[in-house]
C-alpha positions as MATLAB code, in Angstrom:
seq = 'MITSTAECPACARLRAAVRVIAGETPLLEVTADELADAAGTDVRMFTRHYPSVRACGVAAFEEVADDLHRVCATALTGDGHDCAARFTGVAEAVLRWADAHPQCARYLFVVSERAAVPELRARSSGLKRSVTSLFDGMAGHTPAGRIHVEFVVGLFFRAAAQALSPDGGGGHAALRRKVLALSPFVGQPTGGGHRRGSGHVQ';
ca = [
     -61.274  -38.236 -155.773;
     -64.083  -39.223 -153.399;
     -64.285  -37.027 -150.309;
     -63.301  -39.177 -147.333;
     -65.834  -39.347 -144.524;
     -66.141  -40.996 -141.145;
     -69.079  -43.068 -142.440;
     -67.271  -44.437 -145.518;
     -66.326  -48.117 -144.893;
     -63.350  -47.941 -147.263;
     -61.976  -44.838 -145.521;
     -62.445  -46.494 -142.132;
     -60.479  -49.567 -143.261;
     -57.659  -47.393 -144.581;
     -57.470  -45.371 -141.350;
     -57.443  -48.554 -139.278;
     -54.723  -50.031 -141.496;
     -52.455  -46.993 -141.274;
     -52.684  -47.054 -137.476;
     -51.447  -50.644 -137.466;
     -48.681  -50.177 -140.040;
     -47.388  -46.916 -138.559;
     -46.914  -48.716 -135.268;
     -44.210  -50.801 -136.967;
     -42.955  -48.606 -139.818;
     -42.394  -44.816 -139.779;
     -45.376  -43.199 -141.454;
     -43.266  -41.421 -144.067;
     -41.839  -44.780 -145.159;
     -45.226  -46.429 -145.680;
     -46.174  -46.693 -149.343;
     -49.634  -46.435 -150.833;
     -49.294  -50.037 -152.057;
     -48.532  -51.307 -148.552;
     -51.388  -49.388 -147.015;
     -53.886  -50.446 -149.663;
     -52.832  -54.090 -149.311;
     -53.185  -53.952 -145.513;
     -56.675  -52.514 -145.915;
     -57.660  -55.241 -148.365;
     -57.914  -52.981 -151.389;
     -55.740  -51.629 -154.206;
     -53.901  -48.378 -154.857;
     -56.492  -47.119 -157.299;
     -59.171  -47.423 -154.641;
     -56.869  -45.837 -152.045;
     -56.240  -42.752 -154.177;
     -59.968  -42.325 -154.675;
     -60.308  -41.758 -150.926;
     -57.039  -40.102 -149.832;
     -54.457  -38.095 -151.799;
     -51.526  -39.555 -149.855;
     -50.497  -41.872 -147.029;
     -49.740  -38.794 -144.940;
     -53.278  -37.458 -145.410;
     -54.695  -40.822 -144.394;
     -52.425  -40.860 -141.345;
     -53.616  -37.427 -140.253;
     -57.252  -38.469 -140.702;
     -56.546  -41.596 -138.646;
     -55.204  -39.422 -135.838;
     -58.149  -37.021 -135.949;
     -60.565  -39.929 -135.684;
     -59.045  -41.331 -132.492;
     -58.380  -37.848 -131.068;
     -62.079  -37.020 -131.381;
     -62.913  -40.308 -129.687;
     -60.502  -39.660 -126.811;
     -61.798  -36.119 -126.368;
     -65.347  -37.474 -126.028;
     -64.128  -39.980 -123.433;
     -62.506  -37.198 -121.403;
     -65.490  -34.859 -121.718;
     -67.897  -37.596 -120.608;
     -65.721  -38.449 -117.609;
     -65.770  -34.797 -116.513;
     -69.539  -34.403 -116.503;
     -71.228  -33.914 -113.159;
     -70.381  -31.924 -110.076;
     -67.234  -32.027 -108.015;
     -64.717  -29.622 -106.538;
     -61.792  -31.971 -105.972;
     -59.542  -31.429 -108.979;
     -57.356  -34.463 -108.204;
     -60.421  -36.700 -107.996;
     -61.727  -35.351 -111.276;
     -58.356  -35.972 -112.931;
     -58.374  -39.533 -111.589;
     -61.836  -40.062 -113.070;
     -60.636  -38.874 -116.477;
     -57.453  -40.955 -116.200;
     -59.431  -44.097 -115.393;
     -61.711  -43.469 -118.372;
     -58.722  -43.010 -120.685;
     -57.096  -46.178 -119.330;
     -60.276  -48.148 -120.068;
     -60.336  -46.664 -123.573;
     -56.663  -47.583 -124.112;
     -57.298  -51.148 -122.932;
     -60.204  -51.477 -125.359;
     -58.381  -49.803 -128.273;
     -54.652  -50.584 -127.943;
     -53.737  -49.774 -131.554;
     -55.569  -46.447 -131.380;
     -53.887  -45.569 -128.091;
     -50.429  -46.415 -129.418;
     -51.026  -44.363 -132.554;
     -52.352  -41.420 -130.578;
     -49.712  -41.287 -127.856;
     -46.619  -42.873 -129.423;
     -46.689  -42.695 -133.231;
     -47.879  -39.100 -133.429;
     -45.101  -37.928 -131.104;
     -42.344  -39.826 -132.894;
     -43.431  -39.334 -136.492;
     -41.559  -36.711 -138.479;
     -44.883  -35.400 -139.731;
     -45.602  -31.773 -138.776;
     -49.349  -32.228 -139.245;
     -49.427  -35.037 -136.679;
     -47.337  -33.119 -134.171;
     -49.592  -30.083 -134.581;
     -52.725  -32.131 -134.042;
     -51.216  -33.815 -130.999;
     -50.545  -30.373 -129.506;
     -54.094  -29.345 -130.364;
     -55.486  -32.410 -128.596;
     -53.536  -31.547 -125.447;
     -54.957  -28.024 -125.521;
     -58.492  -29.302 -126.009;
     -58.176  -31.706 -123.069;
     -56.751  -28.913 -120.934;
     -59.704  -26.729 -121.865;
     -62.110  -29.320 -120.477;
     -60.673  -28.582 -117.025;
     -60.063  -24.892 -117.647;
     -63.687  -24.170 -118.459;
     -64.896  -25.234 -115.026;
     -64.499  -22.521 -112.405;
     -63.210  -23.838 -109.115;
     -61.854  -27.088 -110.523;
     -58.372  -25.847 -111.410;
     -57.018  -24.438 -108.132;
     -53.485  -24.121 -109.475;
     -54.498  -22.443 -112.713;
     -54.433  -23.246 -116.412;
     -50.644  -23.345 -116.703;
     -50.505  -26.101 -114.112;
     -53.248  -28.098 -115.827;
     -51.355  -27.831 -119.136;
     -48.273  -29.119 -117.328;
     -50.069  -32.160 -115.898;
     -51.815  -32.973 -119.198;
     -48.407  -32.821 -120.879;
     -47.033  -35.246 -118.291;
     -50.008  -37.529 -118.927;
     -49.225  -37.690 -122.650;
     -45.525  -38.212 -121.990;
     -46.218  -41.032 -119.537;
     -48.530  -42.679 -122.060;
     -45.942  -42.376 -124.837;
     -43.248  -43.965 -122.664;
     -45.423  -46.783 -121.341;
     -46.949  -47.747 -124.699;
     -43.795  -47.508 -126.811;
     -42.271  -50.841 -127.943;
     -39.187  -50.203 -125.804;
     -41.116  -48.737 -122.875;
     -41.664  -52.001 -121.030;
     -44.779  -52.761 -119.024;
     -47.421  -51.691 -121.544;
     -50.807  -50.921 -120.043;
     -49.787  -51.924 -116.526;
     -46.974  -49.371 -116.639;
     -49.327  -46.810 -118.147;
     -51.754  -47.223 -115.252;
     -49.017  -46.751 -112.666;
     -47.529  -43.703 -114.370;
     -50.822  -41.937 -115.067;
     -52.498  -42.494 -111.706;
     -49.305  -41.379 -109.943;
     -49.940  -37.898 -111.373;
     -53.246  -37.418 -109.511;
     -51.773  -35.886 -106.314;
     -50.039  -33.188 -108.373;
     -53.201  -31.880 -110.036;
     -54.221  -29.763 -107.071;
     -50.725  -28.452 -106.401;
     -48.997  -25.552 -108.177;
     -45.955  -26.346 -110.345;
     -44.051  -23.438 -108.866;
     -44.536  -20.118 -107.132;
     -47.738  -19.440 -105.261;
     -51.391  -18.948 -106.001;
     -54.203  -17.175 -104.240;
     -56.477  -19.588 -102.462;
     -59.525  -20.128 -104.641;
     -58.340  -17.662 -107.289;
     -57.664  -20.284 -109.946;
     -54.679  -18.281 -111.203;
     -50.977  -18.860 -110.848;
     -49.147  -15.807 -109.491;
];
């Protein structure tokens, strides 16, 4: 089997195809024949690049997760001490990314959460932690502490999953409303108190 890479055109077509198909059919029900046909190739070529549909689906998630992480990291560059404003900047960047890549956004936020694939769920959790760490690593920008940031990032993902799901209603317009409505909560503790300027929940 050929080792799949980000630069391989055939691998890229297969990852793009699985993101489209999994938006309509549960990933575990997608066959290699269906995926190969959607990517404009055959099963023999598919198996040269990925050992299974599940492996291709995981690779498809990792590709868009890396892209989203870069978007968030870029949006957080520069100075600023207003955590809510910084969150809004990241949220706006993610919304622009979702508008430009609707299939990727749906796969990242909706399919990965609903799929009965442990590898996808684990990688979704890992992405949330990595986004949280972008805030956590900046002293003074998380006044309510890491636990609170994890909470808000979790709400962000949940709002995206609800807005972008086929039965969510509203699509990207609903996503914008839900996500930007979280901004005021970023600088407030989820419960209990915190020392002013300590960056730790008590």
